[in-house]
mmCIF file of C-alpha atoms in Angstrom:
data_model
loop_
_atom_site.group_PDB
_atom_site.id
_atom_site.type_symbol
_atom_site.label_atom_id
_atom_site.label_comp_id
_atom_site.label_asym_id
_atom_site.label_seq_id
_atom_site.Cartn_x
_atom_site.Cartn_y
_atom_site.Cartn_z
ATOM 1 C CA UNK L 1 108.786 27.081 146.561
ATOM 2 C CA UNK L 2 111.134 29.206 144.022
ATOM 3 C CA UNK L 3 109.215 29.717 140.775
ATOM 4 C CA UNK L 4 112.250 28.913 139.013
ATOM 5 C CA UNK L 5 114.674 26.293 140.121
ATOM 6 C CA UNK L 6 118.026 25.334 139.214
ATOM 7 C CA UNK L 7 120.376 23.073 140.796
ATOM 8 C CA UNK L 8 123.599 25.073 141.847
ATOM 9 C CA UNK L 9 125.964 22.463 140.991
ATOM 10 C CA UNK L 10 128.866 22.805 140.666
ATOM 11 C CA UNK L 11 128.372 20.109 138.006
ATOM 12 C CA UNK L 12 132.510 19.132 137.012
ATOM 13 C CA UNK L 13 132.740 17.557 133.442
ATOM 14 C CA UNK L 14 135.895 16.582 131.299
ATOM 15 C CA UNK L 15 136.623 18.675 128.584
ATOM 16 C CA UNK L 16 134.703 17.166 125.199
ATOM 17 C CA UNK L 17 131.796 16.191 127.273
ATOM 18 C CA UNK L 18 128.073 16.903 126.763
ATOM 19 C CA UNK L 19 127.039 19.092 129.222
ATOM 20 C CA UNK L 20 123.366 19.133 130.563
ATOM 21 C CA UNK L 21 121.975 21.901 132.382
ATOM 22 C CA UNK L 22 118.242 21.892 133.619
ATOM 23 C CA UNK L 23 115.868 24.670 135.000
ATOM 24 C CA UNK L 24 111.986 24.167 136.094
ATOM 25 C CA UNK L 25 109.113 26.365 136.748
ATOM 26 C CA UNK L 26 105.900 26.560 137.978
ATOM 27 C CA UNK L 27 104.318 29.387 136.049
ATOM 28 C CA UNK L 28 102.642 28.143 133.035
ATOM 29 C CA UNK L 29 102.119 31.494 131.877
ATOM 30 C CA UNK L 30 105.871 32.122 131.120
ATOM 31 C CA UNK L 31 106.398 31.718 127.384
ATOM 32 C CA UNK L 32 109.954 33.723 126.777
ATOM 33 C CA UNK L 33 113.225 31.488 127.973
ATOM 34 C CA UNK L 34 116.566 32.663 128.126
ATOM 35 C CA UNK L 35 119.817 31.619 129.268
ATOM 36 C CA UNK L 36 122.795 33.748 130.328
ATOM 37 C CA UNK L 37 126.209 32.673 130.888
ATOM 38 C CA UNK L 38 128.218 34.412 133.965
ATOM 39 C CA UNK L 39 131.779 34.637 133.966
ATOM 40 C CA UNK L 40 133.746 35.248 137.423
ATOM 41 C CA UNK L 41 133.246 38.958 139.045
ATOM 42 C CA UNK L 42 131.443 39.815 135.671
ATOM 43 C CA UNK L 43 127.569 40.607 134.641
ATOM 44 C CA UNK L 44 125.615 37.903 132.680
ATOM 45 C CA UNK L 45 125.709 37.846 128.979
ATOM 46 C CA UNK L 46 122.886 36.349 126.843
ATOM 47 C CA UNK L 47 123.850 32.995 125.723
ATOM 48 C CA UNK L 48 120.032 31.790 124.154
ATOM 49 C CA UNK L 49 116.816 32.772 123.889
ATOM 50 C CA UNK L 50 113.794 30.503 123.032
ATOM 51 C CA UNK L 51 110.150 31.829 122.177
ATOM 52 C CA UNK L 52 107.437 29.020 123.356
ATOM 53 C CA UNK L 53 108.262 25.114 123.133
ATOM 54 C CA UNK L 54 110.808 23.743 120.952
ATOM 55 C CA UNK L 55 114.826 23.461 120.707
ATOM 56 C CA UNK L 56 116.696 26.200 119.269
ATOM 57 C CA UNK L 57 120.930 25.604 118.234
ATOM 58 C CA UNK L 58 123.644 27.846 117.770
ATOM 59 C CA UNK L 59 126.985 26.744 117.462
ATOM 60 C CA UNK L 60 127.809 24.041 119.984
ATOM 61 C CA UNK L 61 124.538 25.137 121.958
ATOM 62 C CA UNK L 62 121.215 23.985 122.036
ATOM 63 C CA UNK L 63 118.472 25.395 123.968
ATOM 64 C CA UNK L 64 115.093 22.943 124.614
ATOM 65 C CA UNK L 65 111.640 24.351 126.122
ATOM 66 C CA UNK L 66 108.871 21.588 127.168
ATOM 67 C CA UNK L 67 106.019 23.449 128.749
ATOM 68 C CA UNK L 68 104.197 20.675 129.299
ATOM 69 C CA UNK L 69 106.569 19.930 131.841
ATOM 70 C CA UNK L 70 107.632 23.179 132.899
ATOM 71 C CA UNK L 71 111.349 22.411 132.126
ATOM 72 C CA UNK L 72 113.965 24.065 130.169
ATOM 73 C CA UNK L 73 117.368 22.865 129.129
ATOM 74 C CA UNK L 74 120.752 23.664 127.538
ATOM 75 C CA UNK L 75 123.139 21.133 126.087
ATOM 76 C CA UNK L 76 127.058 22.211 125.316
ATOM 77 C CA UNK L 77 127.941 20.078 123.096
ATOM 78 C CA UNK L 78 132.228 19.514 122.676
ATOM 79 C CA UNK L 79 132.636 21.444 126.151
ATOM 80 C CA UNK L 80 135.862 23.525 126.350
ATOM 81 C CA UNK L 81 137.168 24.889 129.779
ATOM 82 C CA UNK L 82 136.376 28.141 128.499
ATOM 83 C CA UNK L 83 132.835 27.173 129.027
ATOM 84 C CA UNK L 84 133.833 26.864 133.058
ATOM 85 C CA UNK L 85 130.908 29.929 134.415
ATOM 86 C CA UNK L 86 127.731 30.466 136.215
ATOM 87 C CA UNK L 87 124.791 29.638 133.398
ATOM 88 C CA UNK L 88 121.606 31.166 134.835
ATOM 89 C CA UNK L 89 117.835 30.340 133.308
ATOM 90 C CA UNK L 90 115.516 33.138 132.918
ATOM 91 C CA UNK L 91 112.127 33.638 132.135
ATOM 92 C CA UNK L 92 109.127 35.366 131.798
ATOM 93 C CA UNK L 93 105.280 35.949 130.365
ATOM 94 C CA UNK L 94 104.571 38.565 127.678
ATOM 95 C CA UNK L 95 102.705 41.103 129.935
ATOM 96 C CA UNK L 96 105.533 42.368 132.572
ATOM 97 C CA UNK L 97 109.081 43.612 132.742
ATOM 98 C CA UNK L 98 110.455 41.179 134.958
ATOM 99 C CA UNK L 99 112.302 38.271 134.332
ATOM 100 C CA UNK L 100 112.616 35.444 136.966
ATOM 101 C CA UNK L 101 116.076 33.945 137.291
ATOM 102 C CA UNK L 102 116.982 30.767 138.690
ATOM 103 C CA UNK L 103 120.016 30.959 141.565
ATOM 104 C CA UNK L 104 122.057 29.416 138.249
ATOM 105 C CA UNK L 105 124.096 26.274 137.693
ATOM 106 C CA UNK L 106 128.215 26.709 138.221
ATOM 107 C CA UNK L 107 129.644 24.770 135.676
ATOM 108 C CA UNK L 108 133.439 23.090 135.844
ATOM 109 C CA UNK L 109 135.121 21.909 132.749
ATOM 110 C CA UNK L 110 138.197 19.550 133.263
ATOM 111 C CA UNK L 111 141.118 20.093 130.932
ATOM 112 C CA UNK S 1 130.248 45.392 124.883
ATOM 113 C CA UNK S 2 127.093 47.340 125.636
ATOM 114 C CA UNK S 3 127.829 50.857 126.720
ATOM 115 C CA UNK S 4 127.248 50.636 130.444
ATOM 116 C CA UNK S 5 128.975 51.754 133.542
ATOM 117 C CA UNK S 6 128.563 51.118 136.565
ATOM 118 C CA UNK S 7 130.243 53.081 139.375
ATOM 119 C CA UNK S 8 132.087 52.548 142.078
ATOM 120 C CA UNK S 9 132.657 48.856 141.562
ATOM 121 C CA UNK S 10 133.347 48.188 144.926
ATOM 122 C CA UNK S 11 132.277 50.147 148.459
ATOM 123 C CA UNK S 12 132.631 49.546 151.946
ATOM 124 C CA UNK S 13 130.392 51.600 154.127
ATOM 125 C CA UNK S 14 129.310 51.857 157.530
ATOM 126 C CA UNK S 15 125.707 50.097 158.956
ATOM 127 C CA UNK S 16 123.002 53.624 158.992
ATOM 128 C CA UNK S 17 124.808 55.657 156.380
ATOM 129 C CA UNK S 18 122.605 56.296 152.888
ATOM 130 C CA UNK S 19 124.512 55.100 149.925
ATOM 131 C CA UNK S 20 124.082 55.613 145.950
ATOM 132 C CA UNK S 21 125.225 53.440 143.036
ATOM 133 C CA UNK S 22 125.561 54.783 139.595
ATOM 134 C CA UNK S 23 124.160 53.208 136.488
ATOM 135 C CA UNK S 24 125.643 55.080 133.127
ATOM 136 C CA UNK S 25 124.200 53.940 129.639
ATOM 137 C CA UNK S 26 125.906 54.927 126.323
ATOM 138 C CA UNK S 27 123.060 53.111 124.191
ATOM 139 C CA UNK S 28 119.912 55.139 124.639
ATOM 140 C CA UNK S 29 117.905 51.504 125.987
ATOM 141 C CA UNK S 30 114.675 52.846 127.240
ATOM 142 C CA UNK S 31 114.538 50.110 130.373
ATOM 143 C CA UNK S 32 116.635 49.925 133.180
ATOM 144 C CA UNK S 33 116.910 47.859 136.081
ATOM 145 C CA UNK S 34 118.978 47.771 139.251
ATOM 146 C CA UNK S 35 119.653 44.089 140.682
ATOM 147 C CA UNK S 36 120.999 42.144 143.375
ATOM 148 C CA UNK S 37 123.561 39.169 143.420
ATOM 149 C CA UNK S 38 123.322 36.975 146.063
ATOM 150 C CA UNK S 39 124.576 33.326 146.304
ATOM 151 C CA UNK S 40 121.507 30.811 146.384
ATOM 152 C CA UNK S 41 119.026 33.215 145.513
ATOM 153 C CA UNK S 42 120.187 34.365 141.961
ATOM 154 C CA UNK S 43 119.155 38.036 140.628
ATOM 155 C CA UNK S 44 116.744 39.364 141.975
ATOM 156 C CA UNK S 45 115.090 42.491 141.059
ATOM 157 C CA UNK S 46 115.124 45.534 143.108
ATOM 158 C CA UNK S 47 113.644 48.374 141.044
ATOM 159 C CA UNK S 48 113.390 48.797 137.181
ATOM 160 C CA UNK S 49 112.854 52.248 134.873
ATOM 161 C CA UNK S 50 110.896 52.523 131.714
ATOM 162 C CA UNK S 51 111.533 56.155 130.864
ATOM 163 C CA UNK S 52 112.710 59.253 131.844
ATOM 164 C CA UNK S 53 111.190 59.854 135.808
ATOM 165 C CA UNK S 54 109.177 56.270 135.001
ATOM 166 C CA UNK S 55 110.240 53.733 137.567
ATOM 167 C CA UNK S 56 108.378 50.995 139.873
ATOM 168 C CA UNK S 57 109.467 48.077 142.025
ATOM 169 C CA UNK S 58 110.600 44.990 141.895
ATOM 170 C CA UNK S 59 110.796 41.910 144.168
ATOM 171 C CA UNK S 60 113.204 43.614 146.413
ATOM 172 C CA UNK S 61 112.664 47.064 146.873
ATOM 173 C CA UNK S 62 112.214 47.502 151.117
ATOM 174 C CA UNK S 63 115.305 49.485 151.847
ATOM 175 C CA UNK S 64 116.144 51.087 148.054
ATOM 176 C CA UNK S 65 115.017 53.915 145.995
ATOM 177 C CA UNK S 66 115.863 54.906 142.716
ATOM 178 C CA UNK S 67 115.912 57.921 140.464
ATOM 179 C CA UNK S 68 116.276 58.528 136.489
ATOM 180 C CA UNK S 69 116.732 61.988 135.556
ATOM 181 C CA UNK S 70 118.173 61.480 132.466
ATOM 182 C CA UNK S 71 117.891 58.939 129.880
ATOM 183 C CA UNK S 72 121.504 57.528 130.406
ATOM 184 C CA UNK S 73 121.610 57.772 134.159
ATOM 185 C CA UNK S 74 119.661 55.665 136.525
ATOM 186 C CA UNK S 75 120.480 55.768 140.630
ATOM 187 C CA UNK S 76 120.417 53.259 143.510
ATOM 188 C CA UNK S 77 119.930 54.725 146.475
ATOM 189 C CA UNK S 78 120.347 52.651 149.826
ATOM 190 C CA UNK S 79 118.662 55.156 152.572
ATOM 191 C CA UNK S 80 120.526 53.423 155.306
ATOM 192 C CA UNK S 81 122.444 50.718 154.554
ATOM 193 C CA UNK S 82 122.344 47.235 156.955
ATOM 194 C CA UNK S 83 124.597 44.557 156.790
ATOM 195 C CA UNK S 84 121.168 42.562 154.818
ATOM 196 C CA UNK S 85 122.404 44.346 151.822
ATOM 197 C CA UNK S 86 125.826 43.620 151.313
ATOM 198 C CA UNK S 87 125.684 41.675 147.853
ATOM 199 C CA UNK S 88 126.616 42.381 144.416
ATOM 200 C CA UNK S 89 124.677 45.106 142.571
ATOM 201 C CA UNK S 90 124.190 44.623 138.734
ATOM 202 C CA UNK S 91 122.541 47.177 136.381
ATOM 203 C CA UNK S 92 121.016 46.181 133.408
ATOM 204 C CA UNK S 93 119.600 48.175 129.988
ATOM 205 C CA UNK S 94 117.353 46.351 127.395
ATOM 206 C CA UNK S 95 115.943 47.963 124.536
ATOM 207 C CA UNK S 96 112.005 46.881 125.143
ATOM 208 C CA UNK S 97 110.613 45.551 127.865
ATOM 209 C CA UNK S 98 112.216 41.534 129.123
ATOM 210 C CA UNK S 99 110.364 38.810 127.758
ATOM 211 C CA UNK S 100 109.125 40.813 124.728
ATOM 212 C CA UNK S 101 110.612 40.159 121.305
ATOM 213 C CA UNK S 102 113.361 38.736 120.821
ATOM 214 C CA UNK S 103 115.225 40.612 124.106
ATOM 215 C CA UNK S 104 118.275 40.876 125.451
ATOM 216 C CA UNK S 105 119.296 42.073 128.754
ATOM 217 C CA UNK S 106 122.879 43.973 128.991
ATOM 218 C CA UNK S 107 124.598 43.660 132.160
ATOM 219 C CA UNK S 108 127.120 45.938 133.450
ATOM 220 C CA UNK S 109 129.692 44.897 135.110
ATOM 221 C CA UNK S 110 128.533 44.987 138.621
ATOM 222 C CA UNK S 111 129.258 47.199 142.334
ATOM 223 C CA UNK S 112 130.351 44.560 145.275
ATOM 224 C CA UNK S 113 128.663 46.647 148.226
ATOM 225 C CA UNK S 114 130.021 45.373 152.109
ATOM 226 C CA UNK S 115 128.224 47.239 154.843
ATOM 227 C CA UNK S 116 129.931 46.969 158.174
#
């Protein structure tokens, strides 16, 4: 078993839709959460980060941590098709360099 | 965009033959790290650098070894490339170490590798 899993999708939504995308874990000990957006033939950028439990917002983006169930999400709200990429979870504990990725989730947005 | 470079962006090389991939850094990050793209498996670490001649491995390292000379430049050598690591090779700078502060990870574009 991965210690990070995300469903690969691809997960095809109409444009204006809420978009749900999901990652769990199995190490409690991770408390740091990100998640990076991946366009086509380019590297990831840094879409949210999220310290501990709780939801964090930016924009049409909102980033949601429950530890107590090992499970991490990120809603688009009002989804555009330039939201159509790869969105990969990452995560990790305070005491090592490595983050652990899930495979990531490619997302479709219908015009 | 973060000042990084990552050269070539694509090779094709023979099975055997000892390859190197260039990371180049314009923004002084003290971390590093060399990945690997492959579809199902996400990234997956193959070596990361924490200073000048500091390096260590990461879940992938059978095959690769890396060198950092310099703070900007950071090396990805395959001894003897097999078809196993044809993938996509992203480097990566952050400014402390991942999942400390409030961290971000820069990505550079990325090398497509095929070994025939």
């Amino acid at each position: 078993q991965k210690e990070v899993e995300q469903d690969p999708g691809p997960l095809s939504v109409p444009e204006g839709a809420i978009v749900s995308l999901n990652c769990t874990y199995s190490n409690s000990a991770f408390q740091y959460f990100m998640w990076y957006r991946q366009y086509s033939r380019k590297g990831p950028e840094l879409l949210m980060y999220t310290y501990s439990s709780g939801n964090k917002e930016d924009g049409r983006f909102t980033a949601q941590v429950d530890k107590s169930s090992k499970y991490i999400s990120l809603f688009i709200r009002d989804s555009q098709p330039s939201d159509s990429a790869t969105y990969l979870c990452a995560m990790s504990d305070h005491s090592n360099y490595q983050l652990i990725w899930g495979a990531g989730t490619k997302l479709i947005i219908k015009p | 965009d973060a000042g990084i470079t990552q050269s070539p962006r694509h090779k094709v090389t023979e099975t055997g033959t000892p390859v190197t991939l260039r990371c180049h850094q314009t923004e002084n990050h003290r971390y590093m790290y060399w990945y690997r793209q492959d579809p199902g498996h996400g990234l997956r670490l193959i070596h990361y650098s924490y200073g000048v001649k500091d390096t260590d491995k990461g879940e992938v390292s059978d095959g690769y070894s890396v060198s950092r000379s310099k703070t900007e430049d950071f090396l990805l050598t395959l001894e003897s490339a097999t078809s196993s690591q044809t993938s996509v090779y992203f480097c990566a700078i952050s400014d402390s170490s991942a999942g400390v502060g409030n961290t971000e990870a820069f990505f550079g574009q990325g090398t497509r590798l095929t070994v025939v």
